[in-house]
mmCIF file of C-alpha atoms in Angstrom:
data_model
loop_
_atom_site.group_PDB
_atom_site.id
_atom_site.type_symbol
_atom_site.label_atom_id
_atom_site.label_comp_id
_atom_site.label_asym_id
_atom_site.label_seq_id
_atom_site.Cartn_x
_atom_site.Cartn_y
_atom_site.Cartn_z
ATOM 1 C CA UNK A 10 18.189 25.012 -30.941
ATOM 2 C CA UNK A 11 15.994 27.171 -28.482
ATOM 3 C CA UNK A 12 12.287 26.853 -29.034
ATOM 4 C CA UNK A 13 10.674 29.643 -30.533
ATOM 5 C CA UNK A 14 6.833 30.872 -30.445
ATOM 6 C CA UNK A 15 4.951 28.408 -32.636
ATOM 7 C CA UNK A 16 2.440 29.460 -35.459
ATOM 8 C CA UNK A 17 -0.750 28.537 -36.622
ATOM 9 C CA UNK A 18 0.968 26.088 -39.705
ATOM 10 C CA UNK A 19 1.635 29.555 -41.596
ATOM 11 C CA UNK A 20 -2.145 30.711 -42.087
ATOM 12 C CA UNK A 21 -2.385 33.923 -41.278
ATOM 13 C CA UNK A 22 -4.528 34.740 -38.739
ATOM 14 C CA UNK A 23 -5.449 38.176 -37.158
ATOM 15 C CA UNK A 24 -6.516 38.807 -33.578
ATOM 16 C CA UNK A 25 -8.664 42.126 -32.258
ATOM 17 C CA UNK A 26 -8.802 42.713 -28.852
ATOM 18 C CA UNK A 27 -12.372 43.492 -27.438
ATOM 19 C CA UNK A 28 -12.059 47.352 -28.121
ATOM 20 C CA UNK A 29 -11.246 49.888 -25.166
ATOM 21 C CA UNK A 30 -13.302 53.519 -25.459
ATOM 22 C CA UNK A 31 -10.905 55.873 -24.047
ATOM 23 C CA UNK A 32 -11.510 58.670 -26.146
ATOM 24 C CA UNK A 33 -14.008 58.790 -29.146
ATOM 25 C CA UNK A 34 -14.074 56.068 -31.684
ATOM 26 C CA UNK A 35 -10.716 54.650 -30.493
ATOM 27 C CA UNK A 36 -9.679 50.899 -30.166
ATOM 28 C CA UNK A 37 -6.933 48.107 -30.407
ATOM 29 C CA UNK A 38 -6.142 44.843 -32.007
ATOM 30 C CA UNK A 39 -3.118 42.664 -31.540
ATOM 31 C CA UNK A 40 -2.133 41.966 -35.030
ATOM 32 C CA UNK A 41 -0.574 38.621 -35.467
ATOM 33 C CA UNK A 42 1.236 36.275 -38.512
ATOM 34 C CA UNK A 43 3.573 33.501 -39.121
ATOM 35 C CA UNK A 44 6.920 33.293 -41.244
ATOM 36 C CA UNK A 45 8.140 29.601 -41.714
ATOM 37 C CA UNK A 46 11.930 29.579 -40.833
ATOM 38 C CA UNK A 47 13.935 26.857 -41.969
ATOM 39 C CA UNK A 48 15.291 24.158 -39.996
ATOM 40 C CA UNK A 49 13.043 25.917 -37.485
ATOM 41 C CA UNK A 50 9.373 26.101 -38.093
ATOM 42 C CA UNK A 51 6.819 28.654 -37.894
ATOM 43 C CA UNK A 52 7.771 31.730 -35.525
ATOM 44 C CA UNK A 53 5.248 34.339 -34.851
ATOM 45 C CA UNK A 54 5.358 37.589 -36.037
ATOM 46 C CA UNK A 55 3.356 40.719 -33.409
ATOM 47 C CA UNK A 56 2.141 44.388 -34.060
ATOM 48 C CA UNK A 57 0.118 46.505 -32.048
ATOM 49 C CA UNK A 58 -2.305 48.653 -34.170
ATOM 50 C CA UNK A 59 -4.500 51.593 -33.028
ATOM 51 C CA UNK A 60 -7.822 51.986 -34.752
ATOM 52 C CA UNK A 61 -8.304 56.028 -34.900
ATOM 53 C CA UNK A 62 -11.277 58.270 -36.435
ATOM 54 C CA UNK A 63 -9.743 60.239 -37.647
ATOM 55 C CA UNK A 64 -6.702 58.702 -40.588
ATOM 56 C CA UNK A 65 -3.800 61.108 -40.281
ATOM 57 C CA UNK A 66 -3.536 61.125 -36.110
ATOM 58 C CA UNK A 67 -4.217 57.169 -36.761
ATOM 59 C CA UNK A 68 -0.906 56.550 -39.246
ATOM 60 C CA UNK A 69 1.057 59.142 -36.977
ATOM 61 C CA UNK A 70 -0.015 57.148 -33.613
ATOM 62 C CA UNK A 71 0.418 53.931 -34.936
ATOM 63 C CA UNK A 72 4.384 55.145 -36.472
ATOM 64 C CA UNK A 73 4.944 56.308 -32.946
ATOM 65 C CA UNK A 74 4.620 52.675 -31.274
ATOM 66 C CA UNK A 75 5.989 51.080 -33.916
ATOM 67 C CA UNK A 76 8.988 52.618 -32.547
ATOM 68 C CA UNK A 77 8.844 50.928 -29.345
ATOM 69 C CA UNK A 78 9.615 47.839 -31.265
ATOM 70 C CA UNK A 79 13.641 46.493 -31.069
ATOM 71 C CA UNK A 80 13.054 44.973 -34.749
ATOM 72 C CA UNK A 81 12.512 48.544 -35.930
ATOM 73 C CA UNK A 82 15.318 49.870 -33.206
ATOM 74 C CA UNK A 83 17.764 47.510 -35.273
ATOM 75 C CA UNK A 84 16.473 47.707 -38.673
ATOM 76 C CA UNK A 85 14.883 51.418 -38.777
ATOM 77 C CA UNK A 86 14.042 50.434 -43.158
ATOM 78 C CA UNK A 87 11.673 48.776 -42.530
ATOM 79 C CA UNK A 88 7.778 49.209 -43.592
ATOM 80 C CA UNK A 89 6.379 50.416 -40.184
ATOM 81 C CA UNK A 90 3.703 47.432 -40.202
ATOM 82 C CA UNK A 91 3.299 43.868 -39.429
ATOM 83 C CA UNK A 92 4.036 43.554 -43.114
ATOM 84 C CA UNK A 93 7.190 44.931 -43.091
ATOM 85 C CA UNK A 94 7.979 42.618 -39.441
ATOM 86 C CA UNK A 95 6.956 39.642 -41.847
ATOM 87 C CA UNK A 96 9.427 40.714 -44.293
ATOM 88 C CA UNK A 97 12.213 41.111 -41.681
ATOM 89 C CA UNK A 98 11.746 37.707 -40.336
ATOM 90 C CA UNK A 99 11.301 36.119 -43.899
ATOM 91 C CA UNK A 100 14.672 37.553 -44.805
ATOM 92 C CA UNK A 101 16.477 34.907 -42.330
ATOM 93 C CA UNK A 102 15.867 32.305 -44.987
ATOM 94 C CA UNK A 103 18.191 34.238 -47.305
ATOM 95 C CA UNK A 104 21.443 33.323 -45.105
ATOM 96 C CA UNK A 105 22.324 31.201 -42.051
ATOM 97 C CA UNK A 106 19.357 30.888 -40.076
ATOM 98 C CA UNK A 107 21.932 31.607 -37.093
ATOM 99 C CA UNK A 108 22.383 34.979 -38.259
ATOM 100 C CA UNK A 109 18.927 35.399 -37.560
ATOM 101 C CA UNK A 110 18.792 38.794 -35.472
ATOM 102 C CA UNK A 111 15.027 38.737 -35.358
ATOM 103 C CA UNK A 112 13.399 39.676 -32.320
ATOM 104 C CA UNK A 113 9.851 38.025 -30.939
ATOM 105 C CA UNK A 114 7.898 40.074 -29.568
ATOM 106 C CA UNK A 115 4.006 40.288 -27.208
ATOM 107 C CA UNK A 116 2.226 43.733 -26.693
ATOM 108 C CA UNK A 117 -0.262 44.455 -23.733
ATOM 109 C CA UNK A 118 -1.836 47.274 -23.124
ATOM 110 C CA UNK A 119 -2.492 47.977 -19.476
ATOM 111 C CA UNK A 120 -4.054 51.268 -19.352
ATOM 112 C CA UNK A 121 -6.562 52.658 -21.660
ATOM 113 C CA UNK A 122 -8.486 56.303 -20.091
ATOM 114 C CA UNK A 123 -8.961 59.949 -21.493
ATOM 115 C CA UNK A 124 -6.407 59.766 -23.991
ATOM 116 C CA UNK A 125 -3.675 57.864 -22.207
ATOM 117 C CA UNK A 126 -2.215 54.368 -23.168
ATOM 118 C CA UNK A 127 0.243 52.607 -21.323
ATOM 119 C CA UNK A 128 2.193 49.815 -22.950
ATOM 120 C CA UNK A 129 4.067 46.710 -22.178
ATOM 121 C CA UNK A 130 6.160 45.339 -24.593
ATOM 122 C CA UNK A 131 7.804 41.558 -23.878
ATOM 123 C CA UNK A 132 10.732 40.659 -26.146
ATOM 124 C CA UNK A 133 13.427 37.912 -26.559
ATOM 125 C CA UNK A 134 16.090 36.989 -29.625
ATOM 126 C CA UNK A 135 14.952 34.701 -31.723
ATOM 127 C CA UNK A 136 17.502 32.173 -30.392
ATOM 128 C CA UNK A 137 16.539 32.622 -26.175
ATOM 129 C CA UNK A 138 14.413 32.419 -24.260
ATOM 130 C CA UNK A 139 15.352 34.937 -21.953
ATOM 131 C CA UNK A 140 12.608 37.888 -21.531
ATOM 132 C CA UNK A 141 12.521 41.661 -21.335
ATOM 133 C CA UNK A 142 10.421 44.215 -20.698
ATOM 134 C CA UNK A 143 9.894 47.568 -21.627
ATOM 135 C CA UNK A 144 7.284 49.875 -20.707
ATOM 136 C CA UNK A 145 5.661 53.297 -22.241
ATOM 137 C CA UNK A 146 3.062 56.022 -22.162
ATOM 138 C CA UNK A 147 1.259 57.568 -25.380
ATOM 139 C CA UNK A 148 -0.782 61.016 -24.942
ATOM 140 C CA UNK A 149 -3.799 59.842 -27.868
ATOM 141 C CA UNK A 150 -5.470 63.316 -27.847
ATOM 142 C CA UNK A 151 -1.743 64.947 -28.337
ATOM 143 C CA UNK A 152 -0.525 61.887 -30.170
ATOM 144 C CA UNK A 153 2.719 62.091 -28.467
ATOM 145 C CA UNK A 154 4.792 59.669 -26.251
ATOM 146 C CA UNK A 155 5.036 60.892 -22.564
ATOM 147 C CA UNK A 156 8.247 61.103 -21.004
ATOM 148 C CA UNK A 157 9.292 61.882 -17.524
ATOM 149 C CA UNK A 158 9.587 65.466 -17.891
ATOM 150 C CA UNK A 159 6.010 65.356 -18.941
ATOM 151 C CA UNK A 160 4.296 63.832 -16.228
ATOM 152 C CA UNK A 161 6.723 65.141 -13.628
ATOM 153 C CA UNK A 162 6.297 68.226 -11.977
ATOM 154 C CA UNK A 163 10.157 68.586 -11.035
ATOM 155 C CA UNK A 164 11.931 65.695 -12.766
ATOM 156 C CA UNK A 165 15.000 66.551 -10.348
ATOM 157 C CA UNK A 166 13.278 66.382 -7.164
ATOM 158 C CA UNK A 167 11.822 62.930 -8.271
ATOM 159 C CA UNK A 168 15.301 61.731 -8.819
ATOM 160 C CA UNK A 169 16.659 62.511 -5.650
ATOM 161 C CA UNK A 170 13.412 60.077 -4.067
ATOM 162 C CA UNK A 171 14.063 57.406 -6.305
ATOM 163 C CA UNK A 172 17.911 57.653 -5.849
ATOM 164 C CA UNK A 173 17.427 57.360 -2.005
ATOM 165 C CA UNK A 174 14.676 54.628 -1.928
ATOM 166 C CA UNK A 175 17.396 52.542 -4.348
ATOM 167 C CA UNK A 176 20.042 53.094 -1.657
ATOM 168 C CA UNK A 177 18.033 51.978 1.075
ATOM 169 C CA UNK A 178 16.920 48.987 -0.421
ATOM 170 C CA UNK A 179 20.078 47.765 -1.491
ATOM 171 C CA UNK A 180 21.915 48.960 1.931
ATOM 172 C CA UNK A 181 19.626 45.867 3.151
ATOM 173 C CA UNK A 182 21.683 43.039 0.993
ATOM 174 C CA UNK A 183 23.497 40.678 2.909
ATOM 175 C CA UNK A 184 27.057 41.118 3.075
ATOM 176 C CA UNK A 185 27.923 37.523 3.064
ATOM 177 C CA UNK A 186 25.764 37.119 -0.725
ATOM 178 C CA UNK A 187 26.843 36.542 -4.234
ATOM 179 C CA UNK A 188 27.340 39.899 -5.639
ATOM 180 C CA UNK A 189 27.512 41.905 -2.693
ATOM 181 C CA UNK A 190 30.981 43.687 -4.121
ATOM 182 C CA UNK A 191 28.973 44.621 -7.440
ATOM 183 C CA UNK A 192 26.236 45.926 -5.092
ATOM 184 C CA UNK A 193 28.609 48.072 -2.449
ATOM 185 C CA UNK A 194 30.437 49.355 -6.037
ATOM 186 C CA UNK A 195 26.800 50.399 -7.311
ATOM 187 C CA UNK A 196 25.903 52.480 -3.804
ATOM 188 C CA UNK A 197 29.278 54.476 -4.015
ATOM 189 C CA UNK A 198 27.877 55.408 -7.463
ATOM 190 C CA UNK A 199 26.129 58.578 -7.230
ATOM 191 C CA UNK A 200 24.527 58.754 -10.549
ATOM 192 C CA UNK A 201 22.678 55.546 -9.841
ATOM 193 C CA UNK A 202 19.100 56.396 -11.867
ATOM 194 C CA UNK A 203 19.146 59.035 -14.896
ATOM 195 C CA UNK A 204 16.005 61.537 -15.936
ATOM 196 C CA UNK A 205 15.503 59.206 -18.945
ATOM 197 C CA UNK A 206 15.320 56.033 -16.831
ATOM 198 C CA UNK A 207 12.023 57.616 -15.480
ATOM 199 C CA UNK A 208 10.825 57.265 -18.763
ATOM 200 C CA UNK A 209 9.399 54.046 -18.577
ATOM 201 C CA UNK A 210 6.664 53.419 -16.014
ATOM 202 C CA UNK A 211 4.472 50.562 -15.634
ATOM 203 C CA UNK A 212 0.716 51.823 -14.350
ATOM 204 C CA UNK A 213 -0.410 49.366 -11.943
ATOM 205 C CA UNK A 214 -4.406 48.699 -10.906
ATOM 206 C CA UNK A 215 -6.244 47.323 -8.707
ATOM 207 C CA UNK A 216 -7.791 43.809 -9.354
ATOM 208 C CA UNK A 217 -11.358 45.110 -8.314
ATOM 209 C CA UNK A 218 -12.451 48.436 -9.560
ATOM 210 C CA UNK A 219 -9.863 48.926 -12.306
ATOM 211 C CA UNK A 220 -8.493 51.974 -10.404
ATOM 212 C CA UNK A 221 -4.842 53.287 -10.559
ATOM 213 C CA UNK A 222 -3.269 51.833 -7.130
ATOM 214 C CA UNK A 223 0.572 53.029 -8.176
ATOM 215 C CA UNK A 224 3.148 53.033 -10.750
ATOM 216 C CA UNK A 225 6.620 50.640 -11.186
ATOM 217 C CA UNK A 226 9.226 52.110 -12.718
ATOM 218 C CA UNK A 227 11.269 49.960 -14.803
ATOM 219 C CA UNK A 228 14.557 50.382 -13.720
ATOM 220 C CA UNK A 229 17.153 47.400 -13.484
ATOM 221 C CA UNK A 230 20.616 48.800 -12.651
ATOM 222 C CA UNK A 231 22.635 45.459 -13.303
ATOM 223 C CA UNK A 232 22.816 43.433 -16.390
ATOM 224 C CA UNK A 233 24.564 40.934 -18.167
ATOM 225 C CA UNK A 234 25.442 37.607 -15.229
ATOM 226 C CA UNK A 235 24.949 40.507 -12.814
ATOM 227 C CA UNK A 236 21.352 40.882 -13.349
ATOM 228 C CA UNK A 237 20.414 38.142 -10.432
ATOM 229 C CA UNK A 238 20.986 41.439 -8.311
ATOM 230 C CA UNK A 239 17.637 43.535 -9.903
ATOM 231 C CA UNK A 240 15.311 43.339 -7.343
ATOM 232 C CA UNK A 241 11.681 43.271 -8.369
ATOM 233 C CA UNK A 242 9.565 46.024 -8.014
ATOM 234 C CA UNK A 243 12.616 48.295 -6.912
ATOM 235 C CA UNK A 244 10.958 51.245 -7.782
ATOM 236 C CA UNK A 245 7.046 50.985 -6.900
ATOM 237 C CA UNK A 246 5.028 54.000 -5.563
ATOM 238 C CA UNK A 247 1.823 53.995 -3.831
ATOM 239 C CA UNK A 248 0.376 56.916 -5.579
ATOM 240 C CA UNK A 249 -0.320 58.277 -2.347
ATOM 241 C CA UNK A 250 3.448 59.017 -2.196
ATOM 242 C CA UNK A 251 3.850 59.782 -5.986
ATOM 243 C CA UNK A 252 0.577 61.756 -6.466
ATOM 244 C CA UNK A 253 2.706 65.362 -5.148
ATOM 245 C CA UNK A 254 4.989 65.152 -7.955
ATOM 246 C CA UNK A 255 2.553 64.464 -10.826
ATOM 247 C CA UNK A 256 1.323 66.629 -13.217
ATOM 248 C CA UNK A 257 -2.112 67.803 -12.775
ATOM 249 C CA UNK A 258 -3.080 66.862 -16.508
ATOM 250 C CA UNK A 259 -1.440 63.386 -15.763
ATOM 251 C CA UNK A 260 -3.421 62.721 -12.613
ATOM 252 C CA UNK A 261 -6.738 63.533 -14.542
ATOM 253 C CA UNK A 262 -5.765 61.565 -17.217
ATOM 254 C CA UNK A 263 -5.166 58.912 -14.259
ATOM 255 C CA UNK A 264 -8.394 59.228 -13.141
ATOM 256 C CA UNK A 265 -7.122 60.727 -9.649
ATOM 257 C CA UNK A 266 -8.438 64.174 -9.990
#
């Protein structure tokens, strides 16, 4: 059986990250528990919680992310809190434990200025320990999540530049590689990259300063055995060369303008 985050011998415990002013009297804390599985041990339960002034934008932010998580994606019931995470995971013990479809989960925040938060959100099944990632933007002052069409200027045009800078990587793949048939299939597609894959960026910064240096989009066009082909940082802009198609209220939120 695949090893699974360990607990803290079921105690709960609770975890606040050193709060982040972006905007007035806002800040974050990791939330963190234990369920005790059996015939497994103690698995960790995550939530990501957003500490607002004011109480009604505070329960509508804090719904929003929730939604990010793939526990709520696959069981949309439940209580949109760590409680109701704890009860998903406790609810294993009332069957097979195989049957198990919870999924762990480890929130970061990696942007926190004038309003905007940018999330990374690492997830595996309970049952491997295979990784994912998803990425995501969240407008505090609007309390809204920010898709492409928000931040782009033309969505479109952006496309096209991503489309073309896929091509030209993967044009570069040795013909004489595992996979090269799945990749020559993939460049004869022409719908390669979607509006909605644009969706999730990653903000990157630099290591002294803080400042934004250029955004990863997180785009992996193969999957399954295929996904040996993604190559890493496929999609990463300089944001010299992004900075034309951004929104001007998205570059001052990025600190650019």
């Amino acid at each position: 059986m695949k090893s699974v985050l360990i607990g803290l011998f079921g105690l709960l415990f609770f975890i606040s990250c050193k709060a982040q002013k972006i905007i007035n009297d806002i800040s974050f804390q990791v939330q963190k528990d234990s369920v005790e599985l059996k015939d497994i041990g103690f698995v960790t339960v995550e939530n990501l919680y957003i500490k607002l002034k004011n109480g009604e934008k505070e329960k509508r932010a804090n719904d929003l992310i929730f939604e990010l998580s793939e526990n709520f994606i696959n069981n949309s019931e439940i209580n949109k809190s760590i409680e109701g995470k704890k009860a998903l995971l406790e609810s294993c013990n009332d069957s097979e434990i195989s049957n198990c479809n919870y999924i762990v989960e480890k929130y970061q925040i990696l942007y926190e200025k004038n309003g905007l938060i940018n999330i990374e959100y690492k997830f595996h099944p309970l049952f491997s320990p295979r990784e994912y990632y998803k990425y995501a933007c969240y407008d505090l002052n609007k309390v809204a999540k920010i898709n492409a069409k928000d931040f782009l200027k033309e969505p479109i045009t952006f496309l096209e530049v991503c489309n073309t800078k896929i091509e030209e990587k993967y044009k570069e793949y040795p013909s004489d590689s595992d996979g090269y048939e799945m990749v020559s299939e993939y460049l004869e597609n022409k719908n390669k990259i979607t509006i909605e894959d644009l969706d999730e960026i990653r903000i990157i910064r630099d290591d002294v300063g803080g400042r934004v240096s250029g955004i990863t989009i997180n785009f992996q066009p193969f999957g399954g055995v295929y996904s040996f082909l993604n190559m890493d940082n496929l999609l990463y802009f300089k944001i010299k060369e992004l900075k034309p198609y951004l929104k001007e209220d998205f570059k001052k939120q990025l600190g650019l303008e």
